[in-house]
C-alpha cells in the first residue's frame, strides 16, 4: 500500500467499485421515482434493494481481486482482514434524499490501512461527480475530466457557508453550540449527507458539523477533506471519530473557531 | 391566450426564456464555485450578477416579441401590461444553494392571465431538468425527452415525503403546526426551494409547506403542481397566496390533512 504503484492500483480499483455500485443504485433510484405505488405496499423498496445489491456487487469484486482485504459494510457481516487493509462501504449515504428523488445521495468507499482511512471516494451518481482523496490530494472526476481540488480559504464563521444534514439531531448539550453556529455563519444548508464534505473539498462549502455519524459514514470523508487542504476532526479537535461527532472545515482557523464553540458538548 | 395555438406559442417562448436564463446563470454558478476568493472581497458576487443578467436577458426577449405583455421580476421595476398577460420572473430561486455549489437552485417563469397563473416553468440548470405546466398537464423535459408527469398517490401524512426550504422560518403561531407536521410525516427534506414543487409534480415528494413566499416565488409553481394532479393552496385551503403561506400536496386527501393542521396559523 505504501508504494505509489499500489496506491494507483487501489485508486483505480476503488473507481471500479464505484462504477459497479452506480449501476445498482441508479437503476433502482429511477425505478423508485417512477413507481406508482409511492407509499409502499408493492413490496418493492428501492433504497433497501439498491443498498444491498450495490454492497453485494462491491464485496464480490473485493473478494475476487483482493481476498486478503477486510470488508466492513452496512448490509452484511464484517469480513476480517488477513493483513493491514480493510474496505469500508456505504452504498447509499443519504437514503432520505434517495427516496425523495433528490440528487445529492452518495456512495462512500474508503480503504483503511491499520485502521486509518488512507483513501476515500465519494460518488454522486445522479450528478455524475466522483471525488477521490488520499489525504494528500483530492480530485473531482466528472464529464469535465479530472480536476485537483482545494478547499476554500474561508477563515471565519461569519464568512462560512455551513452545512449539516439534520438540524434536529442536535439534542441536549449539543443543541446550544449548534444554535450558536447557525447564528454566526453566513448561510446554512441542510440534508446533503456525505455530499456536503465533497463540496467542502471542492471549495463551495466551508464548514460541516454533524453528530451521530457511524464509521461507514465518516471513513471515506476523511481522506477527501484532508487531501483538499481541509481539516476534519472530532468536536474536541482530535482525530478519534468513534463518538460520531464530526467537524470539517476549509482552513485550520475556521476549524479552531468551530471547535471552540463545540468542545463544551464534545463526548470524546 | 385561450386558443390552443397561442398556448403552444407561449409555452415554446417560455422555454426560450429559460434557455437564455440558463446561459446567464450557469456560467456564473461555475465561476462562483471556481473563484479563489470565497468569502467575498473581490467584488464579484456571482448570484447577484446571475440574477440580474438572467432577468435582463428575459426582459429583453419579452419586450421584443410581446411588447404588450407586462413583466414583474425581482431585479428591475415592474412593466405594466397593455392587455391580460403578464410574465412573473425569478431568475434564481434558491440563492443559498447557488452560493454553496449545490445543484437544486431553479429559475422560475410564470405567465399570468388576468392575474391568474396559467403557465409555469421550473428550470433546474445544473440538473438539466425543465418542468412546465399549464394547470391541466405538466411535462418534464430532460435529456430523456419529454415526459408527462403525475403527482404521487400519497393520501396520508404518515406516508408523506415532506419538504420545506427552511425549518427555522416557522415562528410563533406557525411553529406548532409545523412541528406537528414534522412528527407525523414519513420523512422530511430541507433547502430545495422551488425544486421541491417540481419533484412533487414528478411524484417523488408528496407534500411541501412553506411560509414567507413572495409572488415571484409561487406564481410558477401553481400551474406545475396543478397540471400534475397535485393540489396547491394557502394554509386555509384557499387559492389566495398573497400571505405567502403555501401548501402543496400530491392528492386532495393529503392536502386536507395538512390544512387541518395548518389552518389555526393561517393568516388568510
XYZ file of C-alpha atoms in Angstrom, chain A residues 93-218:
126
model
C -25.426 7.673 2.189
C -28.437 9.980 2.063
C -31.278 7.467 2.000
C -33.834 10.243 2.609
C -32.649 12.131 -0.480
C -32.714 8.848 -2.393
C -36.347 8.090 -1.558
C -37.403 11.696 -2.222
C -35.891 11.757 -5.723
C -33.330 14.379 -4.703
C -29.912 14.348 -6.384
C -27.286 14.527 -3.612
C -27.231 10.979 -2.220
C -23.782 9.382 -2.491
C -21.864 6.118 -2.333
C -18.998 6.112 0.185
C -15.963 3.870 -0.247
C -12.905 4.009 1.996
C -9.721 1.985 2.229
C -8.233 1.831 5.729
C -4.637 0.889 6.456
C -4.035 -0.315 10.019
C -7.375 1.272 10.904
C -6.586 4.710 9.421
C -8.525 5.940 6.338
C -5.930 6.217 3.550
C -8.183 6.501 0.516
C -11.694 7.921 0.316
C -14.199 8.056 -2.529
C -17.491 9.975 -2.589
C -19.550 9.163 -5.671
C -22.666 11.153 -6.598
C -24.323 9.062 -9.334
C -27.169 11.441 -10.280
C -24.674 14.288 -10.603
C -22.041 12.157 -12.362
C -19.458 13.569 -9.940
C -16.813 11.440 -8.246
C -14.499 12.759 -5.537
C -11.421 10.766 -4.571
C -8.811 11.721 -1.974
C -5.742 10.141 -0.404
C -5.113 12.641 2.448
C -2.528 14.463 0.298
C -4.538 15.265 -2.840
C -8.205 15.222 -3.793
C -9.609 15.014 -7.302
C -13.012 15.527 -8.851
C -13.714 13.207 -11.753
C -16.667 14.259 -13.916
C -17.649 14.816 -17.530
C -15.266 17.778 -17.481
C -12.305 15.455 -16.801
C -10.171 15.139 -13.679
C -9.559 18.254 -11.573
C -7.396 18.689 -8.499
C -9.461 20.240 -5.694
C -8.725 22.765 -2.942
C -10.934 23.706 -0.060
C -11.805 27.409 0.170
C -9.734 29.979 2.031
C -12.588 30.788 4.424
C -11.192 31.566 7.890
C -14.135 32.847 9.918
C -17.602 31.643 10.874
C -19.022 34.972 9.703
C -17.948 34.146 6.115
C -18.708 30.432 6.289
C -21.168 28.505 4.143
C -22.218 25.880 6.678
C -23.868 22.525 6.041
C -25.358 19.917 8.321
C -27.605 17.019 7.426
C -30.324 17.233 10.070
C -30.640 20.292 12.336
C -32.968 18.355 14.661
C -30.336 15.741 15.527
C -28.580 18.114 17.930
C -30.102 17.337 21.319
C -29.460 18.401 24.910
C -25.874 19.635 25.359
C -25.353 19.669 21.578
C -28.288 21.999 20.888
C -26.735 25.203 22.235
C -23.427 25.198 20.346
C -25.289 24.200 17.188
C -27.726 27.124 17.548
C -24.788 29.456 18.139
C -23.070 28.166 14.963
C -26.246 28.778 12.971
C -26.415 32.336 14.293
C -22.792 33.121 13.441
C -22.346 31.646 9.957
C -23.054 33.348 6.631
C -25.549 30.747 5.423
C -26.684 27.210 6.275
C -27.638 24.235 4.104
C -29.314 21.017 5.284
C -29.804 17.490 4.071
C -26.735 16.795 1.970
C -25.111 13.957 3.957
C -21.693 12.960 2.571
C -22.080 15.236 -0.450
C -21.536 18.288 1.784
C -17.971 17.082 2.512
C -17.364 16.643 -1.213
C -18.393 20.273 -1.763
C -16.153 21.316 1.118
C -13.250 19.667 -0.704
C -14.340 21.477 -3.882
C -14.441 24.868 -2.143
C -18.156 25.716 -2.236
C -18.995 24.704 1.355
C -16.704 25.943 4.140
C -17.876 24.100 7.239
C -19.729 20.867 8.042
C -20.714 19.878 11.588
C -22.541 16.641 12.357
C -23.341 14.270 15.162
C -24.377 10.630 15.218
C -22.156 9.513 12.314
C -21.181 5.847 12.090
C -17.807 4.530 10.911
C -19.061 3.816 7.382
C -20.444 7.382 7.282
C -17.168 9.150 8.050
